[in-house]
Short mmCIF file of C-alpha atoms in Angstrom, two decimals:
data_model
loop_
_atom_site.label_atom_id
_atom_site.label_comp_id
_atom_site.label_asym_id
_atom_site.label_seq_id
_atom_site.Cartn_x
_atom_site.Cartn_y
_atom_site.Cartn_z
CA UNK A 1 30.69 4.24 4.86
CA UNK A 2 28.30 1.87 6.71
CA UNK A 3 28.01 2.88 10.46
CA UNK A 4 29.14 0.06 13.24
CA UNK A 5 26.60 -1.78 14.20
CA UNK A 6 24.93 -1.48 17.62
CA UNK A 7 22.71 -4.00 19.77
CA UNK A 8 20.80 -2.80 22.78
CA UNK A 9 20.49 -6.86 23.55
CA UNK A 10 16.51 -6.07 23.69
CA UNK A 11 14.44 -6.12 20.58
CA UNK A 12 11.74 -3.19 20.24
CA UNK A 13 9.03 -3.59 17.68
CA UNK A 14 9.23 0.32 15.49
CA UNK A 15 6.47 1.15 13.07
CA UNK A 16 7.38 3.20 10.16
CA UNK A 17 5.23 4.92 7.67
CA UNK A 18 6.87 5.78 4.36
CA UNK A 19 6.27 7.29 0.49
CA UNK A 20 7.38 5.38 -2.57
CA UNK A 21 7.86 7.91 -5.92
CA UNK A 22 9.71 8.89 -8.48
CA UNK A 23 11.53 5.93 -10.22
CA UNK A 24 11.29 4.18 -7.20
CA UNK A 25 7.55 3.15 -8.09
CA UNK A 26 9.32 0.41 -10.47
CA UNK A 27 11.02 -1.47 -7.58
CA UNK A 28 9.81 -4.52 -6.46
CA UNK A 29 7.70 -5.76 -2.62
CA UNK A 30 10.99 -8.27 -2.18
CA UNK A 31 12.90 -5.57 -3.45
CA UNK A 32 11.89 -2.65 -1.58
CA UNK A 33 12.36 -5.32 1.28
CA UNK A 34 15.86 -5.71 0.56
CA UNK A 35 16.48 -2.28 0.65
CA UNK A 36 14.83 -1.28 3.91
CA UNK A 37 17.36 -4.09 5.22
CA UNK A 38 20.33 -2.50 3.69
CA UNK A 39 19.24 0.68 4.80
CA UNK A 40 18.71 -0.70 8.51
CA UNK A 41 22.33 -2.24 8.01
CA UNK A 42 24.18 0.99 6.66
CA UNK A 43 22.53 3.40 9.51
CA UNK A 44 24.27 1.15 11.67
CA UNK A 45 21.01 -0.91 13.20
CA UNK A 46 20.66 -5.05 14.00
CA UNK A 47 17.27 -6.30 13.03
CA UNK A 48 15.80 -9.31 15.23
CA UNK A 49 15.71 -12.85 13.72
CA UNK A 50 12.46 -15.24 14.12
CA UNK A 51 13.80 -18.35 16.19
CA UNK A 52 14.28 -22.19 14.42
CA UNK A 53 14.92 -24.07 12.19
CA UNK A 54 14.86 -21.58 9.35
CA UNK A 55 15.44 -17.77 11.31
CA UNK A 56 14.50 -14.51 8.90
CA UNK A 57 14.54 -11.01 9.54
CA UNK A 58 11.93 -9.56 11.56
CA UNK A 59 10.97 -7.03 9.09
CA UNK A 60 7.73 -6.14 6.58
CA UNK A 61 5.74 -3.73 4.57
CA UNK A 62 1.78 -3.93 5.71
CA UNK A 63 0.51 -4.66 1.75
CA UNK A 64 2.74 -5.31 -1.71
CA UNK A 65 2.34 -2.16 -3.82
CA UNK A 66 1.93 -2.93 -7.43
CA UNK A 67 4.70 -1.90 -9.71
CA UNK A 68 3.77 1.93 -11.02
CA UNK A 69 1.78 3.01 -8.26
CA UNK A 70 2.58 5.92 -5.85
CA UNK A 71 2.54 5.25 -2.18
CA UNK A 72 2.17 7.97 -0.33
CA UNK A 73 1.40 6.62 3.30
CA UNK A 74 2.96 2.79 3.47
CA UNK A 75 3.28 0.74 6.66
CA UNK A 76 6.84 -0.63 7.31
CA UNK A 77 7.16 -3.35 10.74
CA UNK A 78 10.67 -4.06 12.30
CA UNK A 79 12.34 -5.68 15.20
CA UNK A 80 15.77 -3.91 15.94
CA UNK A 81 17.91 -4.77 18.69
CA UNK A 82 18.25 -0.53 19.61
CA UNK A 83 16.02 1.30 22.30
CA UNK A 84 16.87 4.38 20.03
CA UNK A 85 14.16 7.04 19.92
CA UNK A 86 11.94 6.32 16.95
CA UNK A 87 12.41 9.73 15.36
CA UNK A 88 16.10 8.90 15.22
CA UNK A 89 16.22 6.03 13.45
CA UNK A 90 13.62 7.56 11.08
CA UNK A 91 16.21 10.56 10.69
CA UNK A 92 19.41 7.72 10.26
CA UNK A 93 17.23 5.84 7.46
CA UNK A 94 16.18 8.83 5.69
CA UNK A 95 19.91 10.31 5.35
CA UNK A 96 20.66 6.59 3.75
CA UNK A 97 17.84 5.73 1.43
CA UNK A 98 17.79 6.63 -2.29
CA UNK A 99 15.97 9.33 -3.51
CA UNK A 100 11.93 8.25 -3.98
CA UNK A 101 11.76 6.52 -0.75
CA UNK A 102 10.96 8.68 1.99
CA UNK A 103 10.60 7.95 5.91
CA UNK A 104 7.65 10.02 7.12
CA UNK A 105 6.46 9.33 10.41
CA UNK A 106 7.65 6.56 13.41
CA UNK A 107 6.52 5.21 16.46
CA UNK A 108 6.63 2.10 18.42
CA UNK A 109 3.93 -0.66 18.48
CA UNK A 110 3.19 -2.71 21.39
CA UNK A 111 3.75 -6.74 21.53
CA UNK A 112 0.28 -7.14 21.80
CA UNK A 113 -0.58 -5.96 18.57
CA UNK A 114 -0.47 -8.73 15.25
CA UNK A 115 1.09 -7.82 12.64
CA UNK A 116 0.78 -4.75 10.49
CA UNK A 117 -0.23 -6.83 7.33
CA UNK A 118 -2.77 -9.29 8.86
CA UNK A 119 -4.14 -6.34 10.45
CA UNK A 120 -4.76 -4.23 7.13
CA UNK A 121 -8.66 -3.56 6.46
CA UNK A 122 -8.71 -1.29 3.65
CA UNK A 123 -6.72 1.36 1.84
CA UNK A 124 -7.93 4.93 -0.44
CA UNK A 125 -6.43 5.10 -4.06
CA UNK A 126 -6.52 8.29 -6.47
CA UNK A 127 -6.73 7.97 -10.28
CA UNK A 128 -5.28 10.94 -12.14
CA UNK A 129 -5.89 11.23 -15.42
CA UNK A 130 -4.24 13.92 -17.90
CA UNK A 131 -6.90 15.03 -19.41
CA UNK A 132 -10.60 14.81 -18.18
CA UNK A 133 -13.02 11.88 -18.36
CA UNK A 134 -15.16 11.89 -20.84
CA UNK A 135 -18.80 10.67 -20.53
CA UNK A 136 -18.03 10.33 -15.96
CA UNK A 137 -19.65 12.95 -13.93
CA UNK A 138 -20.67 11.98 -10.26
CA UNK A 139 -23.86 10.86 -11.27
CA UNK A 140 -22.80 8.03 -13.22
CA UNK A 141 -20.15 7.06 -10.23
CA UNK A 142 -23.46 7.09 -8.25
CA UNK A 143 -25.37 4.82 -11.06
CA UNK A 144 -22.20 2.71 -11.51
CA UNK A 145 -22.34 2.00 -7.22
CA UNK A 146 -26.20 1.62 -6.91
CA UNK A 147 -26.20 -1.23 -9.20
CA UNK A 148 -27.60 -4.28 -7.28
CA UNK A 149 -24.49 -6.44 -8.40
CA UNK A 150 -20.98 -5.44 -9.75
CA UNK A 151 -18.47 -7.92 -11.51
CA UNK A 152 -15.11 -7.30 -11.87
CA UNK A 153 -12.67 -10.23 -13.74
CA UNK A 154 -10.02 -11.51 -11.09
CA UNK A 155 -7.81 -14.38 -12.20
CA UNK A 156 -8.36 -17.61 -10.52
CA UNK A 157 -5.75 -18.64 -7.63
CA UNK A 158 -5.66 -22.02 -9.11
CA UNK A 159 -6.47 -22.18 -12.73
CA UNK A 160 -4.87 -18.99 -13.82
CA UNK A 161 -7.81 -18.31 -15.73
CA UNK A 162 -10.17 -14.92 -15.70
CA UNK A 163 -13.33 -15.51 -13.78
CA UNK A 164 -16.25 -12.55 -13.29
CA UNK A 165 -16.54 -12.46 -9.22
CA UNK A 166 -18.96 -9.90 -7.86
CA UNK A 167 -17.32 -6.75 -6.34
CA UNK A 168 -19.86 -4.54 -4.62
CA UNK A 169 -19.42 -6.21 -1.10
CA UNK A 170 -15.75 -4.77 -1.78
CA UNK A 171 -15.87 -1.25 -2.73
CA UNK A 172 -16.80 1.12 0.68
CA UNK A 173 -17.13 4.39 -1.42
CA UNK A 174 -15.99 6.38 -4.72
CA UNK A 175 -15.91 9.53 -5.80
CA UNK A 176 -14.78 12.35 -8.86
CA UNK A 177 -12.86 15.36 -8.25
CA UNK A 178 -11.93 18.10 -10.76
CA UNK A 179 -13.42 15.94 -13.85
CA UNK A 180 -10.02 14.46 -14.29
CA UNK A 181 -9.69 12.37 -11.02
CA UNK A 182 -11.09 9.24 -9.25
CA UNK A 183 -10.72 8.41 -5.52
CA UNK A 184 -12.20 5.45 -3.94
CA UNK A 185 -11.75 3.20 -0.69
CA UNK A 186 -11.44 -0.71 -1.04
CA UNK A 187 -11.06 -3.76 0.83
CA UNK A 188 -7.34 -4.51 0.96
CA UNK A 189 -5.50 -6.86 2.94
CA UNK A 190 -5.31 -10.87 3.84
CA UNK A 191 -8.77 -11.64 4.75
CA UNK A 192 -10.48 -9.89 1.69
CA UNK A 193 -8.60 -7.18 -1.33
CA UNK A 194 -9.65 -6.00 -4.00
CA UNK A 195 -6.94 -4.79 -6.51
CA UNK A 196 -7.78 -1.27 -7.65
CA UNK A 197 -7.48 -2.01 -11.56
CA UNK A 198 -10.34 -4.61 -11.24
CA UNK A 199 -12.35 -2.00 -10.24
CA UNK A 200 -11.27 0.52 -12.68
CA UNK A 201 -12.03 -2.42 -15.48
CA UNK A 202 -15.31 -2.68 -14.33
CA UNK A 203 -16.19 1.00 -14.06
CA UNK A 204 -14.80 1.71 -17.15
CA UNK A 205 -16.54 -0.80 -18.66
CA UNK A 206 -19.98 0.50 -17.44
CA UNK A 207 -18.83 3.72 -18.96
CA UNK A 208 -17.99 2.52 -22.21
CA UNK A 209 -14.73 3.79 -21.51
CA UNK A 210 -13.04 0.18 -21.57
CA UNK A 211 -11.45 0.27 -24.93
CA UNK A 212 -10.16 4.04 -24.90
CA UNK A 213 -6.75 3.58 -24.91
CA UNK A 214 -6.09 7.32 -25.23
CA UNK A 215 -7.16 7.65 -21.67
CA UNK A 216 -6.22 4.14 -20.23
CA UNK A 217 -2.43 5.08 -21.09
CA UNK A 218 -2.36 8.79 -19.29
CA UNK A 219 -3.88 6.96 -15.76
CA UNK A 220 -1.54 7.31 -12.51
CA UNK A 221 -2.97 5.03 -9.87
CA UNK A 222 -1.67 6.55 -5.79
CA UNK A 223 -2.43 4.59 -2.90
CA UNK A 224 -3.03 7.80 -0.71
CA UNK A 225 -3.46 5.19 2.25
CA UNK A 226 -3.55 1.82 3.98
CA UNK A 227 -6.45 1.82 6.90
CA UNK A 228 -5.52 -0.54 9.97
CA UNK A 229 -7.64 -1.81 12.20
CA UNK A 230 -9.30 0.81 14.52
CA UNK A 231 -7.70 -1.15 17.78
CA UNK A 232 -4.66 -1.16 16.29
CA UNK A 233 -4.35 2.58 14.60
CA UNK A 234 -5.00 3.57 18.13
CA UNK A 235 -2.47 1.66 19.63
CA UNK A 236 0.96 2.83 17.09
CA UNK A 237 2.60 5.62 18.72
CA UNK A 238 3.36 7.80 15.02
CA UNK A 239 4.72 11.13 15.31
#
């Protein structure tokens, strides 16, 4: 049974950081959304409204996940009308969300600070494969990266259509572990992203790997991480 809802009558701006697995890597950005609202709702908290014409909940995740992808450190943002100790509402949403979604840390953020999501520079993704790449050792990672240009296709914002756009300028580093797994850090966020699979297209592609469907299919893409801002990772109180 949902909780009674409380209001302090101040807002307080509470930083989350949170896993998505299991099933729950099929769900939706709006949906997740939803959910984390519902959540709020049931543990018995009020979130702010925006003011105007049109008022919405003063809630959001830093960057959209992609459907099938792990999250293992997200950013969630949140007004709520409760001067409740951060580490308690993290305990009341973790007793109420399904199983998959997991509350991990919590802090407050200070006024000062823009949003979570416009302040997103980067994040770290590991590729797990099955069974071990064949034909990828560190050295050709290394070859692949110290290539004076690197395209990856990205569809067109406009025409829909595939374009080659060069992707070095993106990529910050890249690695192999264990011959069966890839980890590399990316731009990601609102002033420059770079979706992971592009990447992955284009390495493959270098190591005529693009067309191997027997290792395409066993791939699990994890986004171990989003990186903020240095001014404002330093600011978020997280537990």
């Amino acid at each position: 049974m949902p909780k009674m809802i409380t209001d302090s009558g101040k807002a307080n701006r509470y930083v989350f950081t949170f896993k998505k697995f299991d099933l729950m890597i099929y769900i939706s950005h709006l949906d997740l959304q939803r959910l984390f609202r519902r959540t709020l709702k049931s543990a018995g908290y009020k979130i702010a409204y925006s003011h105007g014409f049109n008022p919405h909940p003063k809630i959001s995740l830093a960057q959209p996940l992609s459907l099938g992808y792990t999250g293992m450190r997200e950013f969630m943002e949140v007004e709520l009308m409760s001067d409740d100790n951060p580490e308690l509402v993290k305990k009341s949403l973790n007793e109420n969300l399904p199983k998959g979604i997991e509350v991990t840390s919590a802090g407050l953020m200070h006024d000062s600070i823009k949003s979570l999501s416009a302040s997103t520079c980067a994040a770290v993704y590991k590729i797990v494969s099955s069974k071990e790449f064949p034909r990828i050792s560190q050295n050709v990672v290394d070859d692949f990266l110290s290539q004076e240009k690197i395209y990856g296709l990205r569809r067109h914002k406009k025409t829909k259509k595939m374009v080659e756009t060069e992707i070095k300028d993106k990529i910050h580093w890249m690695r192999l572990r264990d011959g069966n797994i890839l980890e590399f850090q990316v731009d990601c966020g609102s002033n420059s992203n770079l979706n992971p699979e592009v990447l992955l297209n284009s390495f493959f592609k270098f190591c005529n790997l693009s067309h191997d469907e027997s290792i395409i299919q066993t791939l699990k893409i994890f986004r171990m991480k989003i990186i903020l801002e240095d001014r404002v990772d330093k600011s978020i109180i997280l537990q």
